[in-house]
Backbone as numpy.savetxt, mean C-alpha at the origin, in Angstrom:
# Nx Ny Nz CAx CAy CAz Cx Cy Cz
0.44 15.28 -19.29 1.11 14.28 -18.41 2.41 15.17 -18.03
2.69 15.12 -16.56 4.06 16.12 -16.19 5.44 14.79 -16.39
6.47 16.00 -17.33 7.57 14.85 -17.26 8.19 14.90 -16.02
8.08 15.51 -15.12 9.25 15.49 -13.89 9.28 14.27 -13.12
9.83 14.03 -12.85 9.91 12.75 -11.73 8.78 13.13 -10.23
8.72 11.98 -9.82 7.49 11.79 -8.46 8.48 11.84 -7.38
8.68 13.36 -6.32 9.58 13.18 -5.63 9.02 11.96 -4.06
10.13 11.50 -3.85 9.77 10.43 -2.79 9.83 11.17 -1.38
8.57 11.05 -0.28 8.73 11.65 0.74 8.85 10.56 2.22
10.04 10.50 2.41 10.26 9.72 3.67 9.76 9.99 4.96
8.79 9.27 5.52 8.19 9.47 6.66 8.59 8.83 7.98
9.44 7.83 7.76 9.84 6.98 8.73 9.08 6.22 9.52
9.04 5.94 10.63 8.19 5.11 11.47 6.93 6.30 12.11
5.67 6.48 11.84 4.75 7.19 12.25 3.26 5.99 12.64
2.56 7.23 13.60 1.10 6.45 13.41 0.32 6.58 12.04
-0.40 5.98 12.60 -1.52 6.17 11.21 -2.33 7.71 11.27
-2.60 8.13 11.98 -3.34 9.06 12.41 -2.06 10.11 12.01
-1.01 10.52 12.35 0.01 11.40 11.72 0.46 11.17 10.01
0.57 10.08 9.76 0.85 9.82 8.30 -0.49 10.11 7.60
-1.69 10.17 8.22 -2.99 10.65 7.53 -2.78 11.92 7.23
-2.75 12.72 8.04 -2.54 14.14 8.37 -1.33 14.49 7.06
-0.22 13.72 7.27 0.72 14.04 5.94 0.32 14.30 4.93
-0.55 13.03 4.32 -1.22 12.60 2.72 -2.30 13.69 2.63
-2.73 14.41 3.69 -3.61 15.55 3.72 -2.82 16.95 2.97
-1.90 17.40 3.56 -0.92 17.95 3.30 -0.70 18.20 1.64
0.00 16.82 1.67 0.77 16.95 0.29 -0.59 16.69 -0.52
-1.80 16.01 -0.68 -2.74 16.59 -1.40 -2.96 17.57 -1.86
-2.97 18.78 -1.15 -3.46 19.98 -1.24 -2.27 20.95 -1.92
-0.92 20.33 -2.11 0.03 20.64 -2.79 -0.16 20.10 -3.96
-0.72 18.91 -4.28 -0.37 18.32 -5.24 -2.02 19.27 -6.20
-2.36 18.84 -6.04 -4.11 19.49 -5.90 -3.72 21.21 -6.31
-3.09 22.17 -5.87 -2.66 23.63 -6.46 -1.91 23.46 -7.44
-0.71 22.45 -7.61 -0.23 22.66 -8.75 -0.84 21.65 -10.06
-1.81 21.85 -10.39 -2.56 21.46 -11.28 -2.43 22.41 -12.43
-2.17 23.40 -11.94 -2.46 24.60 -12.78 -1.15 25.24 -13.23
0.03 25.00 -12.48 0.97 25.47 -12.07 2.14 24.79 -13.17
2.42 25.65 -14.24 3.40 25.36 -15.03 5.00 24.33 -14.32
4.93 23.43 -14.72 6.42 22.86 -14.14 6.22 21.67 -12.95
4.98 21.81 -12.36 4.79 21.27 -10.81 4.61 20.25 -11.27
5.38 18.82 -10.14 5.42 17.59 -10.71 3.92 17.04 -10.33
3.51 16.03 -10.99 2.36 15.57 -10.75 1.90 14.43 -9.50
2.87 15.22 -8.90 2.64 13.77 -7.52 3.75 13.72 -6.66
3.39 13.33 -5.41 4.37 12.86 -4.30 4.15 11.10 -4.36
5.34 10.65 -4.00 5.14 9.08 -3.02 5.89 9.56 -1.54
4.57 9.05 -0.89 4.97 9.25 0.78 5.46 7.76 1.42
6.41 7.46 1.78 6.80 6.34 2.27 6.76 5.99 3.80
6.51 5.44 4.34 5.99 4.85 5.90 6.33 3.47 6.38
6.72 3.33 7.55 6.42 2.18 8.10 5.77 2.82 9.42
4.40 2.05 9.49 3.39 2.50 10.31 3.88 1.21 11.97
3.56 2.22 13.47 3.01 1.78 14.24 2.04 0.76 14.41
1.91 -0.43 14.82 1.00 -1.38 15.04 -0.35 -0.80 15.04
-1.25 -1.18 13.96 -2.69 -0.56 13.83 -3.28 -1.53 12.91
-4.64 -1.58 12.82 -5.61 -2.11 12.42 -6.52 -1.10 12.03
-6.31 -0.97 10.36 -7.61 -0.03 10.04 -8.99 -0.35 8.98
-10.04 0.03 9.27 -11.17 -0.54 9.34 -11.85 0.86 8.23
-12.49 0.21 7.79 -13.11 1.41 6.38 -14.70 1.63 7.01
-15.27 2.12 6.31 -16.83 2.83 6.52 -17.69 1.88 5.70
-17.34 0.54 5.20 -18.29 0.09 4.27 -19.15 -0.72 5.54
-20.57 -0.84 5.66 -21.50 -1.38 6.33 -20.67 -3.23 7.02
-20.73 -3.36 8.07 -20.18 -4.72 8.26 -18.76 -4.76 8.43
-18.17 -4.40 8.17 -16.80 -4.07 7.48 -16.10 -4.79 9.40
-16.56 -4.49 10.39 -16.29 -4.21 11.59 -16.25 -6.02 12.34
-17.14 -6.59 11.44 -16.89 -7.71 11.76 -15.76 -8.57 11.21
-14.82 -7.70 10.77 -13.65 -8.68 10.17 -12.51 -8.51 10.83
-13.10 -7.46 12.37 -11.86 -7.22 13.27 -12.06 -8.30 13.95
-11.24 -9.64 14.49 -11.84 -10.80 15.10 -11.03 -10.68 16.79
-10.45 -9.77 16.96 -10.07 -9.56 18.48 -10.67 -8.59 19.13
-10.80 -8.95 20.60 -11.39 -7.97 21.40 -10.51 -6.35 21.66
-11.05 -5.56 21.89 -10.33 -4.70 22.36 -9.30 -5.13 23.56
-9.52 -5.78 24.18 -8.49 -6.32 25.64 -6.89 -6.92 24.55
-7.79 -7.81 23.77 -6.47 -8.52 22.57 -5.64 -7.96 22.07
-6.57 -6.63 21.62 -5.52 -6.07 20.65 -4.67 -5.09 21.72
-4.97 -4.96 22.52 -4.30 -4.11 23.86 -3.12 -4.65 24.23
-3.22 -6.01 24.45 -2.31 -7.13 24.94 -1.09 -6.93 23.88
-1.73 -7.19 22.58 -0.22 -7.62 21.14 0.16 -6.02 21.01
-0.60 -5.08 21.65 -0.27 -3.36 21.75 -0.30 -2.98 19.82
-1.54 -3.15 19.76 -2.21 -3.19 18.22 -3.43 -2.25 18.10
-3.22 -1.02 17.57 -4.13 0.20 17.64 -5.38 0.07 17.01
-6.33 0.38 16.60 -7.56 0.13 16.02 -7.99 2.13 15.37
-8.04 2.12 14.16 -8.17 3.51 13.90 -8.91 3.10 12.35
-10.35 4.40 12.11 -11.03 4.32 11.01 -10.27 5.12 9.76
-10.49 4.40 8.90 -10.13 4.46 7.47 -11.02 5.66 6.53
-10.76 6.55 5.71 -11.62 6.59 4.39 -11.38 5.72 3.36
-10.12 5.68 3.24 -9.74 4.14 2.27 -11.03 3.77 1.34
-10.69 3.00 0.27 -11.88 1.84 -0.34 -11.24 0.62 0.63
-11.84 -0.65 0.42 -11.23 -1.71 0.74 -12.25 -2.38 2.34
-11.54 -2.58 3.13 -12.09 -3.39 3.81 -10.90 -3.14 5.32
-10.83 -4.27 5.99 -10.17 -4.09 7.08 -8.57 -4.54 6.73
-7.59 -3.92 7.52 -6.05 -4.24 7.16 -5.28 -3.75 8.06
-4.26 -4.55 8.20 -2.90 -4.43 9.29 -1.96 -3.59 8.95
-1.60 -2.77 9.71 -0.11 -1.88 9.24 0.91 -2.09 10.29
1.98 -2.29 10.10 3.08 -2.28 11.66 4.17 -2.46 10.96
5.36 -2.50 11.56 6.71 -2.62 11.36 6.87 -3.58 10.48
7.94 -3.38 10.00 8.45 -4.45 8.85 7.59 -4.58 7.54
6.35 -3.50 7.31 5.50 -3.64 6.41 6.12 -2.23 5.93
5.93 -2.26 4.06 6.73 -1.19 3.56 5.07 -0.81 3.09
5.12 0.68 3.64 3.94 1.45 3.25 3.89 2.50 2.57
3.62 2.62 0.89 3.63 3.94 0.05 2.40 4.60 0.02
2.24 5.53 -0.01 0.94 6.40 -0.48 1.68 7.25 -1.45
0.97 6.89 -2.95 0.80 7.63 -4.20 -0.03 9.10 -3.88
1.03 10.17 -3.89 -0.33 11.43 -3.97 -0.52 11.99 -5.14
-0.81 11.37 -6.28 -1.00 11.74 -7.57 -2.13 11.90 -8.46
-1.72 13.13 -9.20 -3.04 13.70 -10.39 -3.58 12.88 -11.30
-4.35 11.98 -10.97 -4.71 11.01 -12.47 -5.03 11.75 -13.32
-5.76 13.06 -13.13 -6.26 13.96 -14.46 -4.73 13.77 -15.37
-3.85 14.87 -14.51 -2.73 15.25 -15.30 -1.81 13.83 -15.96
-1.92 12.82 -15.10 -1.42 11.50 -15.65 -2.07 10.68 -16.49
-3.11 10.94 -17.06 -4.10 10.38 -17.96 -4.72 8.81 -17.25
-4.78 8.60 -16.88 -5.03 7.45 -15.95 -6.43 7.45 -15.37
-7.22 6.44 -15.74 -8.28 6.04 -14.93 -8.06 4.91 -13.84
-9.23 5.29 -12.62 -8.57 4.37 -11.23 -8.65 2.93 -11.70
-9.30 2.48 -12.66 -8.46 0.97 -12.73 -7.03 0.75 -12.86
-7.04 1.55 -14.10 -5.62 1.69 -15.34 -4.35 1.82 -13.88
-4.93 2.91 -12.84 -4.20 3.18 -11.72 -3.66 2.20 -10.69
-5.05 1.43 -10.65 -4.62 0.14 -9.72 -4.04 -0.80 -10.22
-4.09 -1.21 -11.36 -3.24 -1.83 -12.14 -1.62 -1.79 -12.18
-1.76 0.06 -12.42 -0.07 0.15 -12.43 0.50 -0.28 -11.13
0.00 0.05 -9.84 0.40 0.20 -8.59 0.86 -1.70 -8.56
0.11 -2.39 -8.74 0.62 -3.72 -8.82 1.46 -4.34 -9.78
1.38 -4.16 -10.81 2.66 -4.06 -11.78 3.61 -3.63 -10.83
3.71 -2.38 -10.57 5.34 -2.04 -10.05 5.64 -2.69 -8.76
4.85 -3.33 -8.20 5.13 -4.37 -7.17 5.19 -5.44 -7.05
4.97 -5.87 -8.39 5.49 -7.21 -9.07 6.40 -7.16 -9.69
6.79 -6.21 -10.33 8.11 -5.62 -10.89 9.49 -5.86 -9.35
9.11 -5.00 -8.30 9.91 -4.79 -7.47 10.13 -6.54 -7.07
9.06 -7.52 -6.82 9.35 -8.47 -6.33 10.07 -9.38 -7.16
9.85 -9.26 -8.65 10.80 -10.18 -9.16 12.53 -9.52 -9.26
12.51 -8.15 -8.48 13.83 -7.87 -8.68 14.63 -8.50 -7.50
13.60 -9.14 -6.74 14.41 -10.11 -5.60 14.03 -11.39 -5.57
13.61 -11.98 -6.14 13.88 -13.32 -6.85 12.29 -13.76 -6.69
11.21 -13.49 -6.73 9.60 -13.61 -6.03 9.18 -13.37 -7.38
8.40 -14.12 -7.56 7.08 -14.25 -8.55 5.89 -13.85 -8.16
5.71 -12.53 -8.42 4.38 -11.94 -7.90 3.39 -11.95 -9.10
2.19 -12.15 -8.50 0.92 -12.55 -9.23 -0.23 -11.31 -8.71
-1.23 -11.14 -10.13 -2.52 -10.56 -9.79 -3.18 -12.33 -9.21
-4.27 -11.55 -8.77 -5.83 -12.15 -8.34 -7.12 -11.97 -9.28
-7.63 -12.53 -10.33 -8.63 -11.98 -10.95 -9.83 -11.51 -10.22
-9.78 -11.80 -8.76 -10.97 -11.73 -8.37 -10.41 -11.04 -6.70
-9.15 -10.30 -6.58 -9.37 -9.28 -5.27 -8.07 -8.90 -5.52
-7.96 -7.58 -5.59 -7.06 -6.31 -5.85 -6.19 -6.56 -5.06
-4.98 -6.35 -5.34 -3.62 -6.69 -4.92 -2.27 -7.62 -5.46
-1.30 -8.02 -4.65 -0.51 -9.01 -5.34 -0.34 -9.98 -4.14
0.11 -11.02 -5.26 0.00 -12.15 -4.11 1.31 -13.43 -5.05
1.97 -14.05 -3.89 2.78 -15.17 -3.87 2.03 -16.63 -3.86
2.65 -17.10 -4.47 2.55 -18.89 -4.53 3.66 -19.47 -3.69
2.58 -19.86 -2.12 4.02 -20.25 -1.28 4.55 -21.94 -1.68
5.16 -22.34 -0.62 5.69 -23.82 -0.91 4.80 -24.62 -0.80
3.51 -24.53 -0.52 2.25 -25.50 -0.27 1.85 -25.60 -1.84
1.91 -24.11 -2.68 1.20 -24.22 -3.57 0.23 -23.29 -3.79
-0.54 -23.00 -2.17 -1.81 -21.93 -2.44 -1.28 -20.43 -2.03
-1.70 -19.89 -3.05 -1.52 -18.06 -3.24 -1.98 -17.68 -1.97
-0.90 -16.60 -1.79 -1.10 -15.59 -0.48 -1.04 -14.56 -0.74
-1.36 -13.59 -0.19 -1.33 -12.23 -0.22 -0.04 -11.45 0.32
0.73 -11.11 -0.36 1.88 -10.03 -0.25 1.92 -8.95 0.17
0.71 -8.02 -0.65 0.72 -6.86 -0.91 -0.64 -6.46 -0.93
-1.30 -5.07 0.32 -2.35 -5.06 0.00 -2.83 -3.38 -0.30
-4.11 -3.42 -0.83 -3.87 -2.25 -1.42 -5.38 -1.39 -0.88
-5.59 -0.12 -1.54 -7.05 0.79 -0.69 -6.54 2.23 -1.39
-7.44 2.65 -1.67 -7.39 4.00 -2.35 -8.39 5.26 -2.62
-8.29 6.26 -2.14 -9.42 6.96 -2.21 -8.84 8.00 -3.25
-9.84 8.67 -4.03 -9.60 9.98 -4.87 -10.48 11.38 -4.59
-9.64 12.23 -4.32 -10.52 13.49 -4.25 -9.95 13.96 -4.86
-11.14 14.83 -6.16 -11.09 15.74 -6.98 -9.79 14.84 -8.06
-9.78 13.83 -8.28 -8.64 13.00 -9.20 -7.55 13.17 -8.28
-7.02 13.26 -7.37 -5.88 13.17 -6.79 -6.09 12.29 -5.97
-5.14 10.90 -5.80 -4.98 10.17 -5.12 -4.39 10.04 -3.81
-5.27 9.22 -2.81 -4.76 9.12 -1.36 -4.53 7.88 -1.22
-3.99 7.44 0.27 -3.89 5.98 0.35 -3.01 5.32 -0.47
-3.07 3.81 -0.49 -2.01 3.12 -1.51 -1.67 1.63 -1.02
-0.35 1.30 -1.32 -0.45 0.36 -0.78 0.39 -0.27 0.75
0.52 -1.74 0.91 1.23 -1.85 1.78 1.94 -3.71 1.26
3.41 -3.45 1.65 3.99 -4.73 0.90 4.67 -5.18 2.11
4.21 -6.15 2.32 5.12 -7.19 3.57 6.07 -7.56 3.09
7.31 -6.83 3.74 8.51 -7.35 3.80 8.90 -8.33 4.52
8.80 -7.60 6.28 9.09 -8.71 7.18 8.15 -8.38 8.43
6.90 -7.93 8.20 6.35 -7.91 9.72 5.98 -8.77 10.65
5.47 -8.55 11.00 4.92 -9.58 12.26 3.73 -10.00 11.85
3.83 -11.50 11.39 2.37 -12.30 10.47 1.65 -12.83 11.27
1.92 -13.10 12.40 1.07 -13.26 13.73 -0.52 -12.10 14.00
0.12 -10.69 13.38 -0.65 -9.98 13.70 -2.42 -10.29 12.61
-1.90 -10.93 11.62 -3.02 -10.84 10.62 -4.23 -12.09 11.28
-3.62 -12.86 12.18 -4.66 -13.36 12.60 -5.24 -12.60 13.70
-5.14 -11.51 13.88 -6.15 -10.43 14.59 -7.37 -9.96 13.79
-7.47 -10.01 12.39 -8.27 -9.83 11.81 -8.75 -10.62 10.41
-10.00 -10.37 9.50 -10.15 -11.25 8.49 -9.19 -10.54 7.38
-7.99 -10.45 6.92 -7.40 -9.62 6.03 -8.21 -8.89 5.09
-8.32 -7.88 4.49 -8.74 -7.35 3.51 -10.57 -7.82 2.89
-10.87 -8.50 4.06 -12.50 -9.07 4.38 -12.23 -10.65 3.81
-10.86 -10.79 3.15 -11.01 -12.44 2.35 -10.79 -13.42 3.12
-12.10 -14.29 3.06 -11.88 -15.46 4.45 -10.89 -16.44 3.91
-10.46 -17.09 4.41 -9.83 -18.34 4.19 -8.43 -18.35 3.71
-8.17 -16.57 3.02 -6.59 -16.49 2.35 -5.66 -16.33 3.03
-4.66 -16.76 2.75 -3.69 -16.48 3.91 -3.10 -15.30 3.23
-2.04 -14.73 4.22 -0.64 -13.60 4.34 0.18 -14.33 4.21
1.41 -13.71 3.63 2.60 -13.82 3.88 3.41 -12.36 3.25
4.78 -13.05 3.62 6.23 -11.83 3.61 7.07 -12.38 2.37
7.64 -11.08 1.88 9.02 -11.67 1.35 10.58 -12.51 2.50
10.25 -12.00 3.91 11.14 -12.99 4.43 10.42 -14.19 4.72
9.25 -14.27 4.72 9.06 -16.04 5.03 8.88 -16.74 3.77
9.13 -16.12 2.27 9.83 -16.98 1.51 10.80 -16.47 0.87
11.65 -15.85 1.40 13.24 -15.63 1.39 13.95 -16.01 1.90
13.66 -15.93 3.44 14.49 -16.27 4.82 15.68 -15.25 5.10
16.64 -15.80 4.92 18.04 -14.70 5.20 18.24 -14.24 3.93
17.35 -14.62 2.73 18.04 -13.79 1.48 16.81 -12.32 1.66
16.16 -12.55 2.36 15.27 -11.26 2.22 15.86 -10.11 2.03
15.68 -8.97 1.22 16.32 -7.87 1.14 15.90 -6.84 2.54
16.86 -5.63 3.04 15.95 -4.75 4.03 14.84 -3.82 3.56
14.21 -3.35 4.29 13.54 -2.70 4.37 14.01 -1.21 3.19
15.13 -0.75 3.10 15.39 0.06 2.37 15.75 0.00 1.23
16.01 -1.04 0.91 16.58 -1.37 -0.59 15.37 -1.65 -1.26
14.12 -2.98 -0.52 12.89 -2.78 -1.17 12.42 -1.22 -1.31
12.25 -0.72 -0.51 11.99 0.62 -0.46 12.20 1.45 -1.80
13.57 1.49 -1.78 14.20 1.90 -3.05 13.79 1.45 -4.55
13.72 0.29 -4.62 13.35 -0.60 -5.82 11.65 -0.26 -6.08
11.08 -0.10 -4.91 9.23 0.31 -5.42 9.05 1.61 -5.72
9.83 2.45 -4.99 9.27 4.05 -5.45 10.00 4.31 -6.75
11.21 3.55 -7.38 11.57 4.00 -8.62 10.79 3.24 -9.29
9.96 2.02 -9.19 9.02 1.00 -10.33 8.01 2.17 -10.45
6.99 2.71 -9.10 6.21 3.33 -9.24 6.11 4.70 -9.86
7.04 5.09 -9.69 7.51 6.77 -10.58 7.68 6.38 -11.85
8.30 5.41 -12.23 8.76 5.15 -13.95 7.22 4.71 -14.53
6.41 3.65 -14.08 5.25 3.22 -14.17 4.30 4.33 -14.25
4.06 5.03 -13.46 3.12 6.00 -13.10 2.90 7.04 -14.53
4.74 7.50 -14.49 4.55 8.75 -15.45 4.82 8.54 -16.59
5.19 6.85 -16.98 5.04 6.16 -18.79 3.91 5.62 -18.82
2.68 5.23 -17.85 2.13 4.58 -17.89 1.25 4.49 -19.58
1.09 3.87 -20.27 0.51 3.68 -22.02 -0.51 4.18 -22.08
-1.79 4.94 -21.06 -2.71 5.89 -21.59 -2.47 7.14 -21.14
-1.22 7.38 -20.17 -0.92 8.61 -20.05 0.07 9.58 -21.11
């Protein structure tokens, strides 16, 4: 395990393809550092995407895009293929996306442990702002119990590994346009609602910058000090 911190790279607001290209570059750097003494075990890329729906290569996933191309164009939402795991996901302004590009081999983490660590960092972050995030045994990600009592997804996750270095990551809904999730079946989970920190907290919702600082700190701490690492 590396004892150096995971550096944060702020990409600002960026299109999905450009952010993917940044991931590829950082992935190459992290992989090259595997044999270099003192090199960090990874980086955390933070980005806010232009409105886009991403679709994985899993057969039949495209059926979970409910809107026509014309409807997407009217809504100003793009459509992009992705090589991450999972299903269909929406990204857009007001959603905090973090791509941890980390060497699981150096951290001593298996994929299942890595995903649970991501969830734990999000739950810790939500707790810092007065929200009780929770896992769902049947679905990856983090959920909040709405005032109605129903569980709603607040953070989606999907990753890919290349030579045990991760790509992609998580998308935490801080204050996105929730109506855009109606354009898809989010993560392929039929009938499961989506919420945001702002929907639950209202005027008490923190800024994107505040959530970003809290989440990257939690991720760095938990990834570098995971029990199995």
